[in-house]
mmCIF file of N, CA and C in Angstrom:
data_model
loop_
_atom_site.group_PDB
_atom_site.id
_atom_site.type_symbol
_atom_site.label_atom_id
_atom_site.label_comp_id
_atom_site.label_asym_id
_atom_site.label_seq_id
_atom_site.Cartn_x
_atom_site.Cartn_y
_atom_site.Cartn_z
ATOM 1 N N MET A 114 -1.290 29.760 18.680
ATOM 2 C CA MET A 114 -1.985 28.499 18.587
ATOM 3 C C MET A 114 -1.497 27.597 19.720
ATOM 4 N N THR A 115 -2.436 26.964 20.374
ATOM 5 C CA THR A 115 -2.085 26.089 21.491
ATOM 6 C C THR A 115 -1.519 24.764 20.970
ATOM 7 N N PRO A 116 -0.744 24.074 21.803
ATOM 8 C CA PRO A 116 -0.237 22.754 21.390
ATOM 9 C C PRO A 116 -1.369 21.784 21.036
ATOM 10 N N GLU A 117 -2.471 21.869 21.772
ATOM 11 C CA GLU A 117 -3.605 20.996 21.469
ATOM 12 C C GLU A 117 -4.182 21.314 20.085
ATOM 13 N N GLN A 118 -4.279 22.595 19.751
ATOM 14 C CA GLN A 118 -4.803 22.976 18.438
ATOM 15 C C GLN A 118 -3.854 22.528 17.321
ATOM 16 N N ARG A 119 -2.532 22.636 17.561
ATOM 17 C CA ARG A 119 -1.562 22.151 16.564
ATOM 18 C C ARG A 119 -1.728 20.652 16.337
ATOM 19 N N LEU A 120 -1.898 19.919 17.429
ATOM 20 C CA LEU A 120 -2.109 18.472 17.315
ATOM 21 C C LEU A 120 -3.354 18.189 16.496
ATOM 22 N N LEU A 121 -4.442 18.866 16.807
ATOM 23 C CA LEU A 121 -5.687 18.650 16.075
ATOM 24 C C LEU A 121 -5.542 19.020 14.606
ATOM 25 N N ASP A 122 -4.826 20.098 14.322
ATOM 26 C CA ASP A 122 -4.600 20.507 12.930
ATOM 27 C C ASP A 122 -3.792 19.462 12.169
ATOM 28 N N ASN A 123 -2.762 18.922 12.804
ATOM 29 C CA ASN A 123 -1.944 17.898 12.145
ATOM 30 C C ASN A 123 -2.719 16.597 11.956
ATOM 31 N N LEU A 124 -3.535 16.250 12.924
ATOM 32 C CA LEU A 124 -4.392 15.075 12.762
ATOM 33 C C LEU A 124 -5.359 15.281 11.593
ATOM 34 N N LEU A 125 -5.892 16.497 11.488
ATOM 35 C CA LEU A 125 -6.784 16.809 10.369
ATOM 36 C C LEU A 125 -6.036 16.716 9.040
ATOM 37 N N ASP A 126 -4.785 17.199 9.013
ATOM 38 C CA ASP A 126 -3.976 17.084 7.794
ATOM 39 C C ASP A 126 -3.818 15.623 7.387
ATOM 40 N N MET A 127 -3.530 14.766 8.365
ATOM 41 C CA MET A 127 -3.382 13.336 8.082
ATOM 42 C C MET A 127 -4.681 12.753 7.548
ATOM 43 N N GLN A 128 -5.767 13.089 8.205
ATOM 44 C CA GLN A 128 -7.060 12.542 7.831
ATOM 45 C C GLN A 128 -7.481 13.007 6.436
ATOM 46 N N GLU A 129 -7.292 14.279 6.150
ATOM 47 C CA GLU A 129 -7.676 14.797 4.833
ATOM 48 C C GLU A 129 -6.842 14.167 3.717
ATOM 49 N N ALA A 130 -5.543 13.999 3.947
ATOM 50 C CA ALA A 130 -4.690 13.379 2.929
ATOM 51 C C ALA A 130 -5.095 11.923 2.707
ATOM 52 N N ALA A 131 -5.423 11.228 3.772
ATOM 53 C CA ALA A 131 -5.867 9.831 3.638
ATOM 54 C C ALA A 131 -7.175 9.758 2.852
ATOM 55 N N LEU A 132 -8.094 10.656 3.135
ATOM 56 C CA LEU A 132 -9.349 10.691 2.390
ATOM 57 C C LEU A 132 -9.109 11.011 0.916
ATOM 58 N N GLU A 133 -8.164 11.900 0.642
ATOM 59 C CA GLU A 133 -7.825 12.219 -0.747
ATOM 60 C C GLU A 133 -7.289 10.984 -1.472
ATOM 61 N N ALA A 134 -6.398 10.252 -0.820
ATOM 62 C CA ALA A 134 -5.834 9.047 -1.446
ATOM 63 C C ALA A 134 -6.943 8.076 -1.817
ATOM 64 N N ILE A 135 -7.867 7.888 -0.899
ATOM 65 C CA ILE A 135 -8.983 6.976 -1.163
ATOM 66 C C ILE A 135 -9.822 7.489 -2.326
ATOM 67 N N SER A 136 -10.058 8.789 -2.355
ATOM 68 C CA SER A 136 -10.876 9.338 -3.450
ATOM 69 C C SER A 136 -10.157 9.250 -4.788
ATOM 70 N N PHE A 137 -8.833 9.361 -4.781
ATOM 71 C CA PHE A 137 -8.066 9.281 -6.026
ATOM 72 C C PHE A 137 -8.213 7.917 -6.702
ATOM 73 N N VAL A 138 -8.369 6.865 -5.915
ATOM 74 C CA VAL A 138 -8.479 5.523 -6.499
ATOM 75 C C VAL A 138 -9.918 5.028 -6.590
ATOM 76 N N SER A 139 -10.844 5.843 -6.127
ATOM 77 C CA SER A 139 -12.252 5.461 -6.162
ATOM 78 C C SER A 139 -12.676 5.142 -7.596
ATOM 79 N N GLY A 140 -13.313 4.005 -7.762
ATOM 80 C CA GLY A 140 -13.778 3.585 -9.078
ATOM 81 C C GLY A 140 -12.718 2.892 -9.907
ATOM 82 N N SER A 141 -11.506 2.805 -9.380
ATOM 83 C CA SER A 141 -10.413 2.133 -10.096
ATOM 84 C C SER A 141 -10.288 0.695 -9.627
ATOM 85 N N THR A 142 -9.584 -0.069 -10.408
ATOM 86 C CA THR A 142 -9.184 -1.409 -10.005
ATOM 87 C C THR A 142 -7.670 -1.386 -9.813
ATOM 88 N N LEU A 143 -7.150 -2.424 -9.216
ATOM 89 C CA LEU A 143 -5.703 -2.528 -9.076
ATOM 90 C C LEU A 143 -5.031 -2.442 -10.438
ATOM 91 N N GLU A 144 -5.603 -3.095 -11.405
ATOM 92 C CA GLU A 144 -5.001 -3.121 -12.739
ATOM 93 C C GLU A 144 -4.956 -1.727 -13.367
ATOM 94 N N THR A 145 -6.034 -0.964 -13.233
ATOM 95 C CA THR A 145 -6.017 0.393 -13.799
ATOM 96 C C THR A 145 -5.080 1.292 -13.007
ATOM 97 N N PHE A 146 -5.035 1.102 -11.696
ATOM 98 C CA PHE A 146 -4.126 1.894 -10.859
ATOM 99 C C PHE A 146 -2.670 1.646 -11.246
ATOM 100 N N GLU A 147 -2.327 0.377 -11.512
ATOM 101 C CA GLU A 147 -0.945 0.047 -11.872
ATOM 102 C C GLU A 147 -0.518 0.679 -13.200
ATOM 103 N N ARG A 148 -1.471 1.042 -14.025
ATOM 104 C CA ARG A 148 -1.154 1.665 -15.317
ATOM 105 C C ARG A 148 -1.328 3.193 -15.305
ATOM 106 N N ASP A 149 -1.832 3.751 -14.213
ATOM 107 C CA ASP A 149 -2.185 5.168 -14.150
ATOM 108 C C ASP A 149 -1.149 5.957 -13.350
ATOM 109 N N ILE A 150 -0.140 6.469 -14.038
ATOM 110 C CA ILE A 150 0.952 7.166 -13.374
ATOM 111 C C ILE A 150 0.479 8.429 -12.661
ATOM 112 N N LEU A 151 -0.513 9.099 -13.198
ATOM 113 C CA LEU A 151 -1.026 10.310 -12.569
ATOM 114 C C LEU A 151 -1.617 9.992 -11.194
ATOM 115 N N THR A 152 -2.437 8.957 -11.128
ATOM 116 C CA THR A 152 -3.027 8.557 -9.846
ATOM 117 C C THR A 152 -1.959 8.018 -8.901
ATOM 118 N N GLN A 153 -0.996 7.272 -9.432
ATOM 119 C CA GLN A 153 0.088 6.781 -8.587
ATOM 120 C C GLN A 153 0.827 7.934 -7.915
ATOM 121 N N ARG A 154 1.146 8.940 -8.698
ATOM 122 C CA ARG A 154 1.882 10.082 -8.144
ATOM 123 C C ARG A 154 1.030 10.868 -7.163
ATOM 124 N N ALA A 155 -0.244 10.988 -7.438
ATOM 125 C CA ALA A 155 -1.130 11.689 -6.515
ATOM 126 C C ALA A 155 -1.219 10.948 -5.183
ATOM 127 N N VAL A 156 -1.393 9.643 -5.244
ATOM 128 C CA VAL A 156 -1.473 8.843 -4.023
ATOM 129 C C VAL A 156 -0.147 8.893 -3.265
ATOM 130 N N ALA A 157 0.963 8.785 -3.986
ATOM 131 C CA ALA A 157 2.278 8.861 -3.334
ATOM 132 C C ALA A 157 2.432 10.188 -2.595
ATOM 133 N N MET A 158 1.954 11.267 -3.191
ATOM 134 C CA MET A 158 2.050 12.571 -2.525
ATOM 135 C C MET A 158 1.208 12.606 -1.261
ATOM 136 N N THR A 159 0.050 11.963 -1.275
ATOM 137 C CA THR A 159 -0.759 11.943 -0.050
ATOM 138 C C THR A 159 -0.032 11.173 1.048
ATOM 139 N N PHE A 160 0.709 10.139 0.663
ATOM 140 C CA PHE A 160 1.500 9.405 1.655
ATOM 141 C C PHE A 160 2.554 10.321 2.276
ATOM 142 N N VAL A 161 3.183 11.148 1.451
ATOM 143 C CA VAL A 161 4.179 12.098 1.958
ATOM 144 C C VAL A 161 3.518 13.077 2.925
ATOM 145 N N LEU A 162 2.342 13.567 2.581
ATOM 146 C CA LEU A 162 1.631 14.516 3.440
ATOM 147 C C LEU A 162 1.230 13.873 4.767
ATOM 148 N N ILE A 163 0.751 12.646 4.717
ATOM 149 C CA ILE A 163 0.383 11.927 5.946
ATOM 150 C C ILE A 163 1.614 11.751 6.828
ATOM 151 N N ALA A 164 2.709 11.327 6.220
ATOM 152 C CA ALA A 164 3.946 11.094 6.980
ATOM 153 C C ALA A 164 4.502 12.389 7.559
ATOM 154 N N ALA A 165 4.431 13.473 6.809
ATOM 155 C CA ALA A 165 4.939 14.756 7.304
ATOM 156 C C ALA A 165 4.132 15.224 8.512
ATOM 157 N N ALA A 166 2.824 15.085 8.452
ATOM 158 C CA ALA A 166 1.988 15.478 9.585
ATOM 159 C C ALA A 166 2.260 14.587 10.795
ATOM 160 N N ALA A 167 2.425 13.294 10.563
ATOM 161 C CA ALA A 167 2.749 12.376 11.666
ATOM 162 C C ALA A 167 4.081 12.746 12.288
ATOM 163 N N SER A 168 5.033 13.118 11.472
ATOM 164 C CA SER A 168 6.347 13.523 11.972
ATOM 165 C C SER A 168 6.241 14.773 12.845
ATOM 166 N N ARG A 169 5.449 15.742 12.402
ATOM 167 C CA ARG A 169 5.256 16.959 13.205
ATOM 168 C C ARG A 169 4.616 16.622 14.544
ATOM 169 N N ILE A 170 3.654 15.715 14.524
ATOM 170 C CA ILE A 170 2.999 15.302 15.766
ATOM 171 C C ILE A 170 4.004 14.659 16.699
ATOM 172 N N LEU A 171 4.788 13.719 16.190
ATOM 173 C CA LEU A 171 5.752 13.019 17.032
ATOM 174 C C LEU A 171 6.833 13.959 17.563
ATOM 175 N N ASP A 172 7.208 14.951 16.774
ATOM 176 C CA ASP A 172 8.206 15.916 17.222
ATOM 177 C C ASP A 172 7.674 16.806 18.335
ATOM 178 N N ARG A 173 6.415 17.193 18.230
ATOM 179 C CA ARG A 173 5.832 18.139 19.184
ATOM 180 C C ARG A 173 5.150 17.475 20.369
ATOM 181 N N VAL A 174 4.644 16.265 20.160
ATOM 182 C CA VAL A 174 3.927 15.535 21.213
ATOM 183 C C VAL A 174 4.442 14.098 21.221
ATOM 184 N N PRO A 175 5.684 13.896 21.656
ATOM 185 C CA PRO A 175 6.278 12.554 21.565
ATOM 186 C C PRO A 175 5.521 11.475 22.335
ATOM 187 N N ASP A 176 4.768 11.854 23.349
ATOM 188 C CA ASP A 176 4.023 10.865 24.132
ATOM 189 C C ASP A 176 2.839 10.282 23.379
ATOM 190 N N VAL A 177 2.470 10.901 22.272
ATOM 191 C CA VAL A 177 1.301 10.422 21.537
ATOM 192 C C VAL A 177 1.497 8.983 21.057
ATOM 193 N N ALA A 178 2.721 8.607 20.737
ATOM 194 C CA ALA A 178 2.978 7.239 20.262
ATOM 195 C C ALA A 178 2.651 6.211 21.340
ATOM 196 N N SER A 179 3.024 6.482 22.578
ATOM 197 C CA SER A 179 2.721 5.529 23.649
ATOM 198 C C SER A 179 1.267 5.641 24.107
ATOM 199 N N GLU A 180 0.679 6.825 23.962
ATOM 200 C CA GLU A 180 -0.714 7.015 24.362
ATOM 201 C C GLU A 180 -1.688 6.463 23.324
ATOM 202 N N GLN A 181 -1.237 6.355 22.071
ATOM 203 C CA GLN A 181 -2.077 5.863 20.978
ATOM 204 C C GLN A 181 -1.339 4.745 20.235
ATOM 205 N N PRO A 182 -1.090 3.620 20.914
ATOM 206 C CA PRO A 182 -0.286 2.553 20.294
ATOM 207 C C PRO A 182 -0.965 1.859 19.120
ATOM 208 N N GLY A 183 -2.258 2.059 18.944
ATOM 209 C CA GLY A 183 -2.948 1.437 17.827
ATOM 210 C C GLY A 183 -2.592 2.041 16.483
ATOM 211 N N ILE A 184 -1.996 3.226 16.516
ATOM 212 C CA ILE A 184 -1.566 3.887 15.289
ATOM 213 C C ILE A 184 -0.072 3.616 15.117
ATOM 214 N N ALA A 185 0.317 3.175 13.966
ATOM 215 C CA ALA A 185 1.720 2.824 13.691
ATOM 216 C C ALA A 185 2.521 4.094 13.372
ATOM 217 N N TRP A 186 2.707 4.935 14.359
ATOM 218 C CA TRP A 186 3.313 6.254 14.163
ATOM 219 C C TRP A 186 4.664 6.190 13.474
ATOM 220 N N SER A 187 5.557 5.335 13.957
ATOM 221 C CA SER A 187 6.911 5.304 13.383
ATOM 222 C C SER A 187 6.887 4.786 11.945
ATOM 223 N N LYS A 188 6.026 3.830 11.651
ATOM 224 C CA LYS A 188 5.909 3.344 10.268
ATOM 225 C C LYS A 188 5.352 4.436 9.358
ATOM 226 N N ILE A 189 4.364 5.157 9.862
ATOM 227 C CA ILE A 189 3.784 6.246 9.070
ATOM 228 C C ILE A 189 4.831 7.320 8.822
ATOM 229 N N LYS A 190 5.576 7.665 9.858
ATOM 230 C CA LYS A 190 6.628 8.681 9.721
ATOM 231 C C LYS A 190 7.674 8.223 8.707
ATOM 232 N N GLY A 191 8.054 6.960 8.745
ATOM 233 C CA GLY A 191 9.051 6.421 7.831
ATOM 234 C C GLY A 191 8.566 6.298 6.394
ATOM 235 N N LEU A 192 7.251 6.343 6.224
ATOM 236 C CA LEU A 192 6.673 6.236 4.892
ATOM 237 C C LEU A 192 7.165 7.341 3.965
ATOM 238 N N ARG A 193 7.383 8.525 4.500
ATOM 239 C CA ARG A 193 7.875 9.639 3.691
ATOM 240 C C ARG A 193 9.191 9.276 3.025
ATOM 241 N N ASN A 194 10.116 8.722 3.791
ATOM 242 C CA ASN A 194 11.419 8.363 3.239
ATOM 243 C C ASN A 194 11.304 7.281 2.166
ATOM 244 N N VAL A 195 10.424 6.336 2.373
ATOM 245 C CA VAL A 195 10.232 5.288 1.377
ATOM 246 C C VAL A 195 9.730 5.896 0.073
ATOM 247 N N VAL A 196 8.715 6.746 0.171
ATOM 248 C CA VAL A 196 8.141 7.335 -1.041
ATOM 249 C C VAL A 196 9.145 8.240 -1.738
ATOM 250 N N VAL A 197 9.837 9.058 -0.973
ATOM 251 C CA VAL A 197 10.755 10.030 -1.573
ATOM 252 C C VAL A 197 12.025 9.373 -2.112
ATOM 253 N N HIS A 198 12.614 8.473 -1.340
ATOM 254 C CA HIS A 198 13.912 7.925 -1.711
ATOM 255 C C HIS A 198 13.849 6.620 -2.495
ATOM 256 N N GLU A 199 12.719 5.945 -2.462
ATOM 257 C CA GLU A 199 12.600 4.667 -3.164
ATOM 258 C C GLU A 199 11.424 4.683 -4.134
ATOM 259 N N TYR A 200 11.060 5.863 -4.612
ATOM 260 C CA TYR A 200 9.881 6.010 -5.461
ATOM 261 C C TYR A 200 9.924 5.090 -6.678
ATOM 262 N N GLU A 201 11.075 5.001 -7.313
ATOM 263 C CA GLU A 201 11.190 4.208 -8.549
ATOM 264 C C GLU A 201 10.940 2.717 -8.330
ATOM 265 N N THR A 202 11.048 2.269 -7.090
ATOM 266 C CA THR A 202 10.860 0.840 -6.823
ATOM 267 C C THR A 202 9.640 0.560 -5.949
ATOM 268 N N LEU A 203 8.739 1.544 -5.831
ATOM 269 C CA LEU A 203 7.545 1.317 -5.011
ATOM 270 C C LEU A 203 6.743 0.141 -5.557
ATOM 271 N N ASP A 204 6.241 -0.639 -4.654
ATOM 272 C CA ASP A 204 5.369 -1.757 -4.990
ATOM 273 C C ASP A 204 3.949 -1.209 -5.037
ATOM 274 N N TRP A 205 3.424 -0.976 -6.242
ATOM 275 C CA TRP A 205 2.119 -0.336 -6.381
ATOM 276 C C TRP A 205 0.992 -1.204 -5.860
ATOM 277 N N ARG A 206 1.202 -2.513 -5.831
ATOM 278 C CA ARG A 206 0.185 -3.394 -5.231
ATOM 279 C C ARG A 206 0.113 -3.156 -3.722
ATOM 280 N N LEU A 207 1.255 -2.952 -3.101
ATOM 281 C CA LEU A 207 1.290 -2.651 -1.669
ATOM 282 C C LEU A 207 0.679 -1.276 -1.393
ATOM 283 N N VAL A 208 0.962 -0.323 -2.254
ATOM 284 C CA VAL A 208 0.356 1.006 -2.122
ATOM 285 C C VAL A 208 -1.162 0.879 -2.229
ATOM 286 N N TRP A 209 -1.632 0.138 -3.227
ATOM 287 C CA TRP A 209 -3.068 -0.082 -3.414
ATOM 288 C C TRP A 209 -3.680 -0.701 -2.158
ATOM 289 N N ASP A 210 -3.029 -1.736 -1.648
ATOM 290 C CA ASP A 210 -3.514 -2.419 -0.448
ATOM 291 C C ASP A 210 -3.570 -1.464 0.739
ATOM 292 N N THR A 211 -2.576 -0.621 0.866
ATOM 293 C CA THR A 211 -2.542 0.348 1.954
ATOM 294 C C THR A 211 -3.722 1.313 1.850
ATOM 295 N N VAL A 212 -3.970 1.805 0.656
ATOM 296 C CA VAL A 212 -5.090 2.729 0.454
ATOM 297 C C VAL A 212 -6.415 2.036 0.746
ATOM 298 N N GLN A 213 -6.569 0.808 0.266
ATOM 299 C CA GLN A 213 -7.832 0.095 0.412
ATOM 300 C C GLN A 213 -8.101 -0.372 1.846
ATOM 301 N N ASN A 214 -7.046 -0.801 2.547
ATOM 302 C CA ASN A 214 -7.242 -1.448 3.844
ATOM 303 C C ASN A 214 -6.763 -0.645 5.046
ATOM 304 N N ASP A 215 -5.609 -0.017 4.931
ATOM 305 C CA ASP A 215 -5.029 0.660 6.088
ATOM 306 C C ASP A 215 -5.528 2.094 6.272
ATOM 307 N N LEU A 216 -5.708 2.816 5.180
ATOM 308 C CA LEU A 216 -6.135 4.207 5.318
ATOM 309 C C LEU A 216 -7.533 4.360 5.919
ATOM 310 N N PRO A 217 -8.509 3.519 5.562
ATOM 311 C CA PRO A 217 -9.812 3.653 6.240
ATOM 312 C C PRO A 217 -9.709 3.445 7.757
ATOM 313 N N VAL A 218 -8.858 2.525 8.167
ATOM 314 C CA VAL A 218 -8.650 2.294 9.601
ATOM 315 C C VAL A 218 -7.988 3.516 10.232
ATOM 316 N N LEU A 219 -6.966 4.056 9.569
ATOM 317 C CA LEU A 219 -6.284 5.247 10.079
ATOM 318 C C LEU A 219 -7.255 6.419 10.197
ATOM 319 N N ILE A 220 -8.093 6.600 9.220
ATOM 320 C CA ILE A 220 -9.082 7.687 9.257
ATOM 321 C C ILE A 220 -9.985 7.539 10.481
ATOM 322 N N ALA A 221 -10.443 6.337 10.742
ATOM 323 C CA ALA A 221 -11.299 6.090 11.911
ATOM 324 C C ALA A 221 -10.545 6.345 13.211
ATOM 325 N N GLN A 222 -9.283 5.920 13.276
ATOM 326 C CA GLN A 222 -8.478 6.148 14.478
ATOM 327 C C GLN A 222 -8.274 7.641 14.720
ATOM 328 N N ILE A 223 -7.989 8.361 13.666
ATOM 329 C CA ILE A 223 -7.790 9.808 13.795
ATOM 330 C C ILE A 223 -9.092 10.471 14.193
ATOM 331 N N ASP A 224 -10.189 10.020 13.630
ATOM 332 C CA ASP A 224 -11.486 10.585 13.996
ATOM 333 C C ASP A 224 -11.745 10.423 15.485
ATOM 334 N N GLN A 225 -11.382 9.272 16.030
ATOM 335 C CA GLN A 225 -11.547 9.036 17.463
ATOM 336 C C GLN A 225 -10.669 9.982 18.286
ATOM 337 N N LEU A 226 -9.466 10.254 17.808
ATOM 338 C CA LEU A 226 -8.577 11.182 18.512
ATOM 339 C C LEU A 226 -9.093 12.619 18.449
ATOM 340 N N ARG A 227 -9.608 12.985 17.293
ATOM 341 C CA ARG A 227 -10.094 14.355 17.100
ATOM 342 C C ARG A 227 -11.431 14.595 17.789
ATOM 343 N N HIS A 228 -12.231 13.539 17.922
ATOM 344 C CA HIS A 228 -13.565 13.666 18.490
ATOM 345 C C HIS A 228 -13.810 12.573 19.527
ATOM 346 N N PRO A 229 -13.099 12.626 20.650
ATOM 347 C CA PRO A 229 -13.276 11.563 21.648
ATOM 348 C C PRO A 229 -14.700 11.595 22.214
ATOM 349 N N HIS A 230 -15.228 10.421 22.416
ATOM 350 C CA HIS A 230 -16.587 10.292 22.973
ATOM 351 C C HIS A 230 -16.475 9.854 24.420
ATOM 352 N N ILE A 231 -17.302 10.389 25.236
ATOM 353 C CA ILE A 231 -17.327 10.008 26.640
ATOM 354 C C ILE A 231 -17.906 8.596 26.739
ATOM 355 N N GLN A 232 -17.262 7.761 27.560
ATOM 356 C CA GLN A 232 -17.723 6.400 27.747
ATOM 357 C C GLN A 232 -19.184 6.402 28.173
ATOM 358 N N GLY A 233 -19.970 5.517 27.598
ATOM 359 C CA GLY A 233 -21.348 5.381 27.980
ATOM 360 C C GLY A 233 -22.311 6.200 27.149
ATOM 361 N N GLU A 234 -21.798 7.076 26.291
ATOM 362 C CA GLU A 234 -22.697 7.873 25.459
ATOM 363 C C GLU A 234 -23.041 7.126 24.185
#
């Protein structure tokens, strides 16, 4: 597998996990999410998957962070440690906000990386 294909695969992993997180909370409200431990754990796992893929990207293609500064690579990578080591104190409102507001943006950014369009088309 070429380095470019590995990058694309990891970007796809990030994008799919983000889409899963959004689908897990679809039709829910913040209040129902705060009471739904199953959905909380599912969403937390998608955060771990997103962070793991971002970590692999940064390890293999370290220049991607400077080439794609619009993506908060180091924060995403650090998200794994927060979820794994501070799970009992996660702020579920912040998790909800991240799923609702940040993940759709991340999905769009990844889509642009995976499918760059030629200027003017």
